[in-house]
PDB file of C-alpha atoms in Angstrom:
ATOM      1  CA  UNK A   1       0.000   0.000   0.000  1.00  0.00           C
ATOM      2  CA  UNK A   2       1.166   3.018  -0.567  1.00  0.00           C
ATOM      3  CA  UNK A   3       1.524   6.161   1.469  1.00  0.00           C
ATOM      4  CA  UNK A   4      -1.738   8.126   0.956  1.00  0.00           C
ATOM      5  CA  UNK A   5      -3.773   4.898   1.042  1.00  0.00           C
ATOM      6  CA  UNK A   6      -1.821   4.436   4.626  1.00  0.00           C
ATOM      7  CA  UNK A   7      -2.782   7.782   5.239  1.00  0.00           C
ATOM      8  CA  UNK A   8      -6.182   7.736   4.561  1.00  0.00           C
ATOM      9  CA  UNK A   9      -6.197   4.641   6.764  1.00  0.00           C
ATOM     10  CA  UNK A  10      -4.837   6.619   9.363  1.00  0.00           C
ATOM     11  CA  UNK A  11      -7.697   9.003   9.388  1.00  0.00           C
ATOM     12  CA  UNK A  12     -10.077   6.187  10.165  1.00  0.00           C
ATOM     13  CA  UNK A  13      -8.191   5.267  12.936  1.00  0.00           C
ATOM     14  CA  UNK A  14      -7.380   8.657  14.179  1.00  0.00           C
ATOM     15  CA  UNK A  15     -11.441   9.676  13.724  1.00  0.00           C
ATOM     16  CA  UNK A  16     -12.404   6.369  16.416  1.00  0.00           C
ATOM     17  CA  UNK A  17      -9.802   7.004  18.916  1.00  0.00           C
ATOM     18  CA  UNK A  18     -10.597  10.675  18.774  1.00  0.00           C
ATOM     19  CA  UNK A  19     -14.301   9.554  18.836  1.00  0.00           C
ATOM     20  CA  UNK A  20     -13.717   8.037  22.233  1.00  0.00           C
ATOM     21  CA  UNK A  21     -12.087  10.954  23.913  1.00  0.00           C
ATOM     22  CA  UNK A  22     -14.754  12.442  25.058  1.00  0.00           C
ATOM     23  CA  UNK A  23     -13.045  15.700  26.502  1.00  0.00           C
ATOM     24  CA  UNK A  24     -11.633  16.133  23.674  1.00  0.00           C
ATOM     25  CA  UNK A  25     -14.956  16.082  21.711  1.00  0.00           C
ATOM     26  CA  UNK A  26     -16.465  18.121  24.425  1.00  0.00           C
ATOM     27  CA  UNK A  27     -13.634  21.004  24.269  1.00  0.00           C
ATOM     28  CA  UNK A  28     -12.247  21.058  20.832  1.00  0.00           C
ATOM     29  CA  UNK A  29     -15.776  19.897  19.045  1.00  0.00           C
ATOM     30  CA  UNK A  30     -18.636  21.002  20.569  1.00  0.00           C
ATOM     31  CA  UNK A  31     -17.788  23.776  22.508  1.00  0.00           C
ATOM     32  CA  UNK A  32     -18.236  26.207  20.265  1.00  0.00           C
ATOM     33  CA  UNK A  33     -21.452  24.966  19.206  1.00  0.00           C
ATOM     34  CA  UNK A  34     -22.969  25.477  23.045  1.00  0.00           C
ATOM     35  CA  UNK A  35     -21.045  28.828  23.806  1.00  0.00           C
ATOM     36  CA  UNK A  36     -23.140  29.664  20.110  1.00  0.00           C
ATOM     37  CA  UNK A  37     -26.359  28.170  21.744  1.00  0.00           C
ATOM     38  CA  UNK A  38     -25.923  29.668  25.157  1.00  0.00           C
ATOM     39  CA  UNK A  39     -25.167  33.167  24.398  1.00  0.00           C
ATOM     40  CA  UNK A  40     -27.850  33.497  21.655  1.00  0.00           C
ATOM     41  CA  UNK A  41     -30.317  32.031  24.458  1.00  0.00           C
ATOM     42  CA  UNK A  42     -28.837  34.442  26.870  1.00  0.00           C
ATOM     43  CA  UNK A  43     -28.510  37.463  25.603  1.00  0.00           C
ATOM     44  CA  UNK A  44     -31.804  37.388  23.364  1.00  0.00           C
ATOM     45  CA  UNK A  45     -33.378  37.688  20.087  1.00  0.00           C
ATOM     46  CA  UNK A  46     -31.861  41.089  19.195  1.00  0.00           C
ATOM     47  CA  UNK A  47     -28.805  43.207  20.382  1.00  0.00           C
ATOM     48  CA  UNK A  48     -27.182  46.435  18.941  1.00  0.00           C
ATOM     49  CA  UNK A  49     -23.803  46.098  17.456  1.00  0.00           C
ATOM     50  CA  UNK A  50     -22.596  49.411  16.220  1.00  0.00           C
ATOM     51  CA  UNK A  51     -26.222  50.869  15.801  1.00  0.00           C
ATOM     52  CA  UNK A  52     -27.513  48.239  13.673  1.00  0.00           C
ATOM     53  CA  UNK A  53     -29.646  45.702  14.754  1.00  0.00           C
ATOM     54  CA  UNK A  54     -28.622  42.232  15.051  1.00  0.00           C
ATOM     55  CA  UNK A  55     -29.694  38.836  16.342  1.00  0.00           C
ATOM     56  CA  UNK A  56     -27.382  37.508  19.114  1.00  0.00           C
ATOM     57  CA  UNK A  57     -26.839  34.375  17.087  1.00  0.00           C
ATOM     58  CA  UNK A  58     -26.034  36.088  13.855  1.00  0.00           C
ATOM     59  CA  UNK A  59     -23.351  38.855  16.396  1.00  0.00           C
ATOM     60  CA  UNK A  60     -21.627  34.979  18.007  1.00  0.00           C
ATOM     61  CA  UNK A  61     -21.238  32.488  15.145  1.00  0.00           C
ATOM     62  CA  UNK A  62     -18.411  34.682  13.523  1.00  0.00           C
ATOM     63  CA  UNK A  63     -16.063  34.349  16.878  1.00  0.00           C
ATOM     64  CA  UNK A  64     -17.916  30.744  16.942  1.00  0.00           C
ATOM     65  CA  UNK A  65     -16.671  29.647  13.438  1.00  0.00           C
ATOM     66  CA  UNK A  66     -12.858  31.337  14.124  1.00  0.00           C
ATOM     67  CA  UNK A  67     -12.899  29.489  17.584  1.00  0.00           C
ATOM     68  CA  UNK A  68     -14.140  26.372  16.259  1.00  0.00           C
ATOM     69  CA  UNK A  69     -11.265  26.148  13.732  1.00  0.00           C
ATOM     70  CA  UNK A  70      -8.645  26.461  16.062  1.00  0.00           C
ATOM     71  CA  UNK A  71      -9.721  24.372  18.660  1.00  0.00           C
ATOM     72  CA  UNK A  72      -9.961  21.380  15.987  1.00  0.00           C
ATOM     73  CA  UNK A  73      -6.933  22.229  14.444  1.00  0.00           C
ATOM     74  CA  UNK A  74      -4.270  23.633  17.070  1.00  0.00           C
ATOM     75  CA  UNK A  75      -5.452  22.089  20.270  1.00  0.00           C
ATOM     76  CA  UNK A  76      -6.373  18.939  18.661  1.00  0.00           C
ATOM     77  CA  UNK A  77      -2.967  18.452  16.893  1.00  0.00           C
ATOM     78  CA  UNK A  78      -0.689  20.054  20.098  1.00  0.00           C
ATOM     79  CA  UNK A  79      -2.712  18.150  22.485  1.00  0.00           C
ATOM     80  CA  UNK A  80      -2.910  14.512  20.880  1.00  0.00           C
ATOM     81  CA  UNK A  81       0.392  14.588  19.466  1.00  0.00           C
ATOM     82  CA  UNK A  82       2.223  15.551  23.260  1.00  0.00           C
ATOM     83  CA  UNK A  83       0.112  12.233  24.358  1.00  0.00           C
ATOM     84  CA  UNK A  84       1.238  10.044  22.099  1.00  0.00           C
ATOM     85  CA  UNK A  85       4.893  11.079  21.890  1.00  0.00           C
ATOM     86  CA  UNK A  86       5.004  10.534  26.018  1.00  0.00           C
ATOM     87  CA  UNK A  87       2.743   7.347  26.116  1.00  0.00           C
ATOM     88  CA  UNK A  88       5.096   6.033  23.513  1.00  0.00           C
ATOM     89  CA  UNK A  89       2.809   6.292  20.557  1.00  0.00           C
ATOM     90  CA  UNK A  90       4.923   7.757  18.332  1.00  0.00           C
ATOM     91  CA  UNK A  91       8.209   5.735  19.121  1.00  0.00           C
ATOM     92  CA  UNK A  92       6.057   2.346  18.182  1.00  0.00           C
ATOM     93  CA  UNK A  93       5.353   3.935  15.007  1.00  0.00           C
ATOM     94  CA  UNK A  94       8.444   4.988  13.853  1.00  0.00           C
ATOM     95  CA  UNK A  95      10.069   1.125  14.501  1.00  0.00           C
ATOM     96  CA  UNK A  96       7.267   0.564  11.995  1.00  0.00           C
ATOM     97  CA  UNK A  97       7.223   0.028   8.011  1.00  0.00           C
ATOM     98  CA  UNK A  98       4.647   3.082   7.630  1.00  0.00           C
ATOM     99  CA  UNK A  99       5.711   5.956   6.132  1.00  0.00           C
ATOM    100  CA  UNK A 100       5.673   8.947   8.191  1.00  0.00           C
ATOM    101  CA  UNK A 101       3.927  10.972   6.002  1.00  0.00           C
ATOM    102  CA  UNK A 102       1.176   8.384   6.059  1.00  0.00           C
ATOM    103  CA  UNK A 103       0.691   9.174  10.109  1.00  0.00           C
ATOM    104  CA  UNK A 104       0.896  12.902   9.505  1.00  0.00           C
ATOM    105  CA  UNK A 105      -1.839  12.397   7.013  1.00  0.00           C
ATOM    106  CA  UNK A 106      -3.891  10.707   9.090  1.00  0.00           C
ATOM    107  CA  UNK A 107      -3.968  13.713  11.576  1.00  0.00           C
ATOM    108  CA  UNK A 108      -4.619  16.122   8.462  1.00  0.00           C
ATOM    109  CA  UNK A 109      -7.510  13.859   7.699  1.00  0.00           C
ATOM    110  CA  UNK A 110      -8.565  13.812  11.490  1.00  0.00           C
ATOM    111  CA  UNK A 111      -8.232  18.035  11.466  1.00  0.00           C
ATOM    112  CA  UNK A 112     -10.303  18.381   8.319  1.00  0.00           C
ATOM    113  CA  UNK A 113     -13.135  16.141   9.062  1.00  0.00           C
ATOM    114  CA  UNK A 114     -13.717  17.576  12.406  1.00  0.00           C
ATOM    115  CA  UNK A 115     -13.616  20.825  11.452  1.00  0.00           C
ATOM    116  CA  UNK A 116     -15.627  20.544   8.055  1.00  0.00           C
ATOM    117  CA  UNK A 117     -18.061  18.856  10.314  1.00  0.00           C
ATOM    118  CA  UNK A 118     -18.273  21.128  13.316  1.00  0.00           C
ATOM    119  CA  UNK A 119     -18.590  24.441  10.398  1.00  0.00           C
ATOM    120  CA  UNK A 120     -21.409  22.697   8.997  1.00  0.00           C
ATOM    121  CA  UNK A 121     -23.076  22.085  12.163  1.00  0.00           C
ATOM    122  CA  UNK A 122     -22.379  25.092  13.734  1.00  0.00           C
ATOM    123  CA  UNK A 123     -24.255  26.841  10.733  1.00  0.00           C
ATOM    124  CA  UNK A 124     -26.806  24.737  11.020  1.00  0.00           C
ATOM    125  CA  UNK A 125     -27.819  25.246  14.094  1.00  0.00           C
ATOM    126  CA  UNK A 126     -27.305  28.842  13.428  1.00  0.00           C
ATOM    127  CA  UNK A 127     -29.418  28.973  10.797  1.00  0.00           C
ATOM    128  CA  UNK A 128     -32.264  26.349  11.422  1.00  0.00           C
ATOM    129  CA  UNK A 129     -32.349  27.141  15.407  1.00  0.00           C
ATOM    130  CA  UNK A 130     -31.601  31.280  15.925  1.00  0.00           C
ATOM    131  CA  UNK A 131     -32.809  31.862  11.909  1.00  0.00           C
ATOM    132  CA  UNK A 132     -29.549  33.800  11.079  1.00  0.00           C
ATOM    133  CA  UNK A 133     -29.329  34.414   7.525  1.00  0.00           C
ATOM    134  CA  UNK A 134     -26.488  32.669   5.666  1.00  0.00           C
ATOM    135  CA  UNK A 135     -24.491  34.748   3.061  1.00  0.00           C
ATOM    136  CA  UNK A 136     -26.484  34.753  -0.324  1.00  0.00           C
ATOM    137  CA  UNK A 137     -23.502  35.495  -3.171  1.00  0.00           C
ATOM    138  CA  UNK A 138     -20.853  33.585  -4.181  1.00  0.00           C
ATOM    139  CA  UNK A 139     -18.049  35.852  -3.096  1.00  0.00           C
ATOM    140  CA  UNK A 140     -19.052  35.484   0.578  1.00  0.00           C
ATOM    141  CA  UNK A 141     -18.849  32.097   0.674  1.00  0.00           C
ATOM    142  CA  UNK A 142     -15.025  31.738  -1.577  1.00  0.00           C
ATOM    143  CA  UNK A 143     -14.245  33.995   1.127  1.00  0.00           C
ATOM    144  CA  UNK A 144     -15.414  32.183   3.981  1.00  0.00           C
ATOM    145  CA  UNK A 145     -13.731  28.475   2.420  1.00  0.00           C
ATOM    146  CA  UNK A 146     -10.289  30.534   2.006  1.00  0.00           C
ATOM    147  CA  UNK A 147     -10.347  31.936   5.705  1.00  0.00           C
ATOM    148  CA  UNK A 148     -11.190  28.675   7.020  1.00  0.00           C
ATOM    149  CA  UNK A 149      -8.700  26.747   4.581  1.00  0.00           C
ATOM    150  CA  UNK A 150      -5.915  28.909   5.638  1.00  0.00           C
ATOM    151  CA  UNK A 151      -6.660  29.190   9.342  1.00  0.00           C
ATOM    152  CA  UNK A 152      -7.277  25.361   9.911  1.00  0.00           C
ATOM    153  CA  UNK A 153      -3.810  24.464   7.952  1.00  0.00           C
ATOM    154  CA  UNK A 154      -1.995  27.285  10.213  1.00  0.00           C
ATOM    155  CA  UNK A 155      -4.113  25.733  13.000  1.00  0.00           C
ATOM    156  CA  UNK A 156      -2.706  22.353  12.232  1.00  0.00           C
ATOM    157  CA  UNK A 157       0.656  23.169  11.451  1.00  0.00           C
ATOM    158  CA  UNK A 158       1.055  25.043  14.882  1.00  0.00           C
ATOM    159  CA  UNK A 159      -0.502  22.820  17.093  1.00  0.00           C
ATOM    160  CA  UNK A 160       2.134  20.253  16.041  1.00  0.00           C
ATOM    161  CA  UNK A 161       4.750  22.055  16.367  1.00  0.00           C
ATOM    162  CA  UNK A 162       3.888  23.571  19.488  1.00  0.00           C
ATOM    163  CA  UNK A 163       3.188  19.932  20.538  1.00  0.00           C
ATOM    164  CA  UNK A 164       7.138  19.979  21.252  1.00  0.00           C
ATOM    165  CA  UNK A 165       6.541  22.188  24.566  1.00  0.00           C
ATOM    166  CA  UNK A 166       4.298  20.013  26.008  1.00  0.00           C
ATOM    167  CA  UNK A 167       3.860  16.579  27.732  1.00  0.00           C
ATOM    168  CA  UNK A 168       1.127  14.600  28.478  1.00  0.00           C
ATOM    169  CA  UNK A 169       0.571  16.344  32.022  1.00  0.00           C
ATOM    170  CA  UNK A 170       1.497  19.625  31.052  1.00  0.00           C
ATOM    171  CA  UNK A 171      -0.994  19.595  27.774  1.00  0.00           C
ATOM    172  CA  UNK A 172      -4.179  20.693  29.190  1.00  0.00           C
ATOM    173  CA  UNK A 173      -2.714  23.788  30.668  1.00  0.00           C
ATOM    174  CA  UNK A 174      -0.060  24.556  28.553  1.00  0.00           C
ATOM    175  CA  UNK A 175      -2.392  24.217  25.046  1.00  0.00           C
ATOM    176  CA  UNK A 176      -5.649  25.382  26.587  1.00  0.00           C
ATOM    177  CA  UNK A 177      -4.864  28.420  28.376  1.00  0.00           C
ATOM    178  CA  UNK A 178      -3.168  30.319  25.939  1.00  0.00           C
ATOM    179  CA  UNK A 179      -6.327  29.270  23.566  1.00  0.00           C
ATOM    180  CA  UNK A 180      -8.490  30.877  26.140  1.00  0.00           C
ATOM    181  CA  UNK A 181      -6.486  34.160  26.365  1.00  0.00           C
ATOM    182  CA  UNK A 182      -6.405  34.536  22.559  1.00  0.00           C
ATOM    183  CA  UNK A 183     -10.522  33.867  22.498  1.00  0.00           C
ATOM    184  CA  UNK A 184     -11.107  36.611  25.043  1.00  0.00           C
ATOM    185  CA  UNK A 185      -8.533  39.377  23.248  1.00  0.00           C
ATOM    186  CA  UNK A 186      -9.500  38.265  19.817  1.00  0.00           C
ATOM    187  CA  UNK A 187     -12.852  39.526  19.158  1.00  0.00           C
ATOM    188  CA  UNK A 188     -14.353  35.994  19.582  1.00  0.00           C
ATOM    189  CA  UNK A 189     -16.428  36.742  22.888  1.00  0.00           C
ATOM    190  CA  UNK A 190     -16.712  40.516  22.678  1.00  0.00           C
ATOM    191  CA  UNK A 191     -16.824  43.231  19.847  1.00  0.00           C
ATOM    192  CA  UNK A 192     -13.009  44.028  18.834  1.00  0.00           C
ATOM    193  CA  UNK A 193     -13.881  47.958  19.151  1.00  0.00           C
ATOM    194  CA  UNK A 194     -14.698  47.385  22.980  1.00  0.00           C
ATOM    195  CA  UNK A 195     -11.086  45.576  23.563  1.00  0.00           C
ATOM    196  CA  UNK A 196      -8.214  48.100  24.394  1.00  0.00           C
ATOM    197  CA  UNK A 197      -5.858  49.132  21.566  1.00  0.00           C
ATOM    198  CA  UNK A 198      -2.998  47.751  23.500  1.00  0.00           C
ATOM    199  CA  UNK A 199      -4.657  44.567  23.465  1.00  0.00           C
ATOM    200  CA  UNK A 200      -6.292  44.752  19.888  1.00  0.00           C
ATOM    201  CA  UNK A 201      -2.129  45.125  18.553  1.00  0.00           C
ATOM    202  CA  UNK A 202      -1.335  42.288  20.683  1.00  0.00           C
ATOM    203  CA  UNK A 203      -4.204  40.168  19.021  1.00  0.00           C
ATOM    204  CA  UNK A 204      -3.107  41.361  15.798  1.00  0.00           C
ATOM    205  CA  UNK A 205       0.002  39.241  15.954  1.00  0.00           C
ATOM    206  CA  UNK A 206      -2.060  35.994  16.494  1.00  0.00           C
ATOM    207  CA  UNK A 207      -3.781  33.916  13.616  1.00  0.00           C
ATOM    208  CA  UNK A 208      -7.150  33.737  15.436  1.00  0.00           C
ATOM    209  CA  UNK A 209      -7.923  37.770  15.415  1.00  0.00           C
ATOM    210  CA  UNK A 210      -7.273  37.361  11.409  1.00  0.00           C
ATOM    211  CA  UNK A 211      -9.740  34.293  10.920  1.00  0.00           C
ATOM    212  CA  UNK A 212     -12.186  36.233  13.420  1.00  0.00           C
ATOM    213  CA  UNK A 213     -12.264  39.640  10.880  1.00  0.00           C
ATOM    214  CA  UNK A 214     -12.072  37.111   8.202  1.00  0.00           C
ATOM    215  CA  UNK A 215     -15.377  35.266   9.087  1.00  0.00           C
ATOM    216  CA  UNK A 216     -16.947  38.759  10.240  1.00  0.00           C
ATOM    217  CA  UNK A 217     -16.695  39.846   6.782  1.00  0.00           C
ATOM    218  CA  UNK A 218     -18.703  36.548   5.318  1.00  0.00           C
ATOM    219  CA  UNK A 219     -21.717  37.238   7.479  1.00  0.00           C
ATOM    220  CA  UNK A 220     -21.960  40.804   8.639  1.00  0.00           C
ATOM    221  CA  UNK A 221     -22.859  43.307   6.734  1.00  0.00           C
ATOM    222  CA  UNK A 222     -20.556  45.707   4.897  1.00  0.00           C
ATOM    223  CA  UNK A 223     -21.161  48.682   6.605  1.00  0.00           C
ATOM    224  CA  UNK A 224     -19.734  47.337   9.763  1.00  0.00           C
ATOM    225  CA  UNK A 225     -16.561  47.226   8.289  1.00  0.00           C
ATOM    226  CA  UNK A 226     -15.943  50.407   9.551  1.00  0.00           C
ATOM    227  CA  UNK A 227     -15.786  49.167  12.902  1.00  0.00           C
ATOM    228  CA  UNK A 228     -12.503  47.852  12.215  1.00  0.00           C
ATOM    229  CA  UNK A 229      -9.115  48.532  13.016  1.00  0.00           C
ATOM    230  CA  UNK A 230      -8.379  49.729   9.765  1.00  0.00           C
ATOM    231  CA  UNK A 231     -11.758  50.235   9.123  1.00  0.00           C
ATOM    232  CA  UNK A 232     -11.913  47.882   6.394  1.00  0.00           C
ATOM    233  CA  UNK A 233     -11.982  44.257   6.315  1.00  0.00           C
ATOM    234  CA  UNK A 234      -8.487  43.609   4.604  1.00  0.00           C
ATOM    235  CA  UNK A 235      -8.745  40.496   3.073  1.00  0.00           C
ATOM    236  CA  UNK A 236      -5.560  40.981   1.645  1.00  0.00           C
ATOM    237  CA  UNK A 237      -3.937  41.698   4.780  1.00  0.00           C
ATOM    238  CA  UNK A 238      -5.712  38.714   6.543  1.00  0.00           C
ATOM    239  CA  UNK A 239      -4.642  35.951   3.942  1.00  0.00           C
ATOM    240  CA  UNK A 240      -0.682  37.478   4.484  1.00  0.00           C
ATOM    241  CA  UNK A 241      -0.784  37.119   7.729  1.00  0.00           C
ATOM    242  CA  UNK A 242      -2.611  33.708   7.680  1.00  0.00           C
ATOM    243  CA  UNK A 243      -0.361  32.547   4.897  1.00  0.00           C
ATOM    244  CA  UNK A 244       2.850  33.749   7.112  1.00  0.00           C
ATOM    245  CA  UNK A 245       1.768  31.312  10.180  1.00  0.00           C
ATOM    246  CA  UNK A 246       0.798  28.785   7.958  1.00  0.00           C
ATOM    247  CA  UNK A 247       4.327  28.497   6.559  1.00  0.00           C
ATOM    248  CA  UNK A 248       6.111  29.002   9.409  1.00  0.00           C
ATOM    249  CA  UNK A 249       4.087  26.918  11.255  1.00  0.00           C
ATOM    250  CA  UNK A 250       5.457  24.239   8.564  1.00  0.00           C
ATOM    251  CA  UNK A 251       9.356  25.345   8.970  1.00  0.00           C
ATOM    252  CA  UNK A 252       8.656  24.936  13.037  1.00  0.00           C
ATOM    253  CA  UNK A 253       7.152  21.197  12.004  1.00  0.00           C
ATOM    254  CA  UNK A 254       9.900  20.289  10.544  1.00  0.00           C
ATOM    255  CA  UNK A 255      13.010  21.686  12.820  1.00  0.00           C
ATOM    256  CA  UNK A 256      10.792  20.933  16.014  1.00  0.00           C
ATOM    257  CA  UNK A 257       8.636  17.608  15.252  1.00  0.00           C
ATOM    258  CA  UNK A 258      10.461  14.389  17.317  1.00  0.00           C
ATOM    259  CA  UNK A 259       9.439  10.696  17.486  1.00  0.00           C
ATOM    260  CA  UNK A 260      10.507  10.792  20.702  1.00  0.00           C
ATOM    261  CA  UNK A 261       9.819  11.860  24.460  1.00  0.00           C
ATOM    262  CA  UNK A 262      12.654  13.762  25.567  1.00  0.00           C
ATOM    263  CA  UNK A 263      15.455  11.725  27.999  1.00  0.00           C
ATOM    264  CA  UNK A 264      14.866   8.607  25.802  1.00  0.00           C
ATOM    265  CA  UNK A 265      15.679   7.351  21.818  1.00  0.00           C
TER     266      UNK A 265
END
C-alpha cells in the first residue's frame, strides 16, 4: 500500500480514537457549538452592534466559526500529538514500516473532518435554530472556504509544532490556556472595538484575530466594516498574515517535530 492509502487509513483510525475521547470532543468539538447556543439564548433575540440591529446568534457564530477552527486544528494536533509522543505512541510507530507521512496524514484527515463537520453544524444550528441568515452570493462564501482553509492548515501546522513544549501532564494547561487568552482578546467573545488598543495590537500578531475579521466579513454586513481597526476588512492583509503562520508553522514542524519523548531514543 502506498503512502496516501496508509494515510487515509490513518484518518479512520485517528477519527475512532478521537471519537472516544470524550473531553476532547467536548472542548475542541462542541464547545463552540454550546457557547453559540448559550449566548444566543442568553442574551436574546436582538442586540445592537454598532447601531444596527442584530440577532445575538447572527453577532456569536463569527467568533464561533474562528474558535471552532482552532480548537480542531491547534489544540487537537498540540494536544494529541504531546500524548502520544510521552505514552510512547509515536516511538512504536516509527520502529514501523509506515511511512511517516502516512501518520501525519492521518492527523490532516482527522483536522479536516472535524472541522468541516463542526462548520457545517455550527451553521446549522445557526441557521435552522436562531434563523440567522447565511451569506447569499458567491463571493461570501469563496471567502469564507479561504479563511477557514488557511486558518485550519496554520491551525494544524502550529498545534504540532507547538506539541514539542508540552507533555502529556502539562498539555491541558499549557495548550488550553493560551487558547483561552487569545478567544477573550480576539474579538471571539466581545466586539473588537470594545477591547483596548494595547490589546487589539497584541491580538493582531495571532492567527485567530485574522480568521475572526475574516469570518466577520462573510456574514456581517458591509457597513460594519468600519468598525474595524483599519476600518476595512483587509482580506488581503488577513490571507498574508494567515499565509505567514501557515508556513512558518510548517518550517517549526519540521526543525521541532520528534518521534521521541525527551530523555529517551
Amino acid at each position: 500500500m502506498n503512502a496516501v492509502a496508509l494515510g487515509l487509513d490513518r484518518t479512520v483510525l485517528e477519527l475512532k480514537m478521537y471519537s472516544r475521547e470524550k473531553e476532547s470532543v467536548f472542548f475542541s468539538f462542541l464547545f463552540p457549538i454550546l457557547m453559540l447556543t448559550l449566548f444566543s439564548v442568553i442574551f436574546g433575540d436582538v442586540m445592537d452592534a454598532s447601531g444596527s440591529p442584530m440577532s445575538a446568534a447572527n453577532f456569536f457564530l463569527p467568533g464561533m466559526i474562528s474558535a471552532g477552527i482552532l480548537l480542531t486544528s491547534f489544540q487537537t494536533m498540540a494536544m494529541s500529538v504531546a500524548v502520544e509522543r510521552d505514552d510512547g505512541t509515536l516511538k512504536r510507530l516509527r520502529s514501523t514500516p509506515i511511512p511517516p507521512v502516512s501518520y501525519f496524514l492521518g492527523k490532516v484527515g482527522l483536522v479536516a473532518t472535524t472541522a468541516l463537520a463542526q462548520q457545517v453544524l455550527l451553521l446549522a444550528v445557526a441557521r435552522f435554530a436562531f434563523g440567522v441568515d447565511l451569506p447569499d452570493t458567491a463571493s461570501r462564501w469563496v471567502t469564507f472556504l479561504w479563511v477557514f482553509g488557511l486558518g485550519a492548515f496554520a491551525g494544524t501546522v502550529l498545534g504540532t509544532a507547538y506539541s514539542s513544549l508540552a507533555s502529556a501532564r502539562s498539555a491541558g494547561a499549557v495548550v488550553v490556556a493560551p487558547m483561552l487568552i487569545l478567544q477573550f482578546i480576539s474579538g471571539v467573545y466581545f466586539a473588537f472595538t470594545d477591547i483596548p488598543t494595547w490589546v487589539q495590537q497584541i491580538a493582531s500578531v495571532f492567527p485567530l484575530k485574522w480568521i475572526a475579521q475574516g469570518m466577520r466579513s462573510v456574514f456581517f454586513p458591509d457597513a460594519l466594516a468600519s468598525m474595524e481597526m483599519a476600518g476595512s476588512w483587509e482580506h488581503g492583509r488577513t490571507a498574508m498574515v494567515l499565509g505567514v503562520w501557515a508556513v512558518g508553522g510548517l518550517v517549526l514542524c519540521v526543525l521541532t517535530f520528534r518521534w521521541f519523548k525527551r530523555g529517551t531514543t
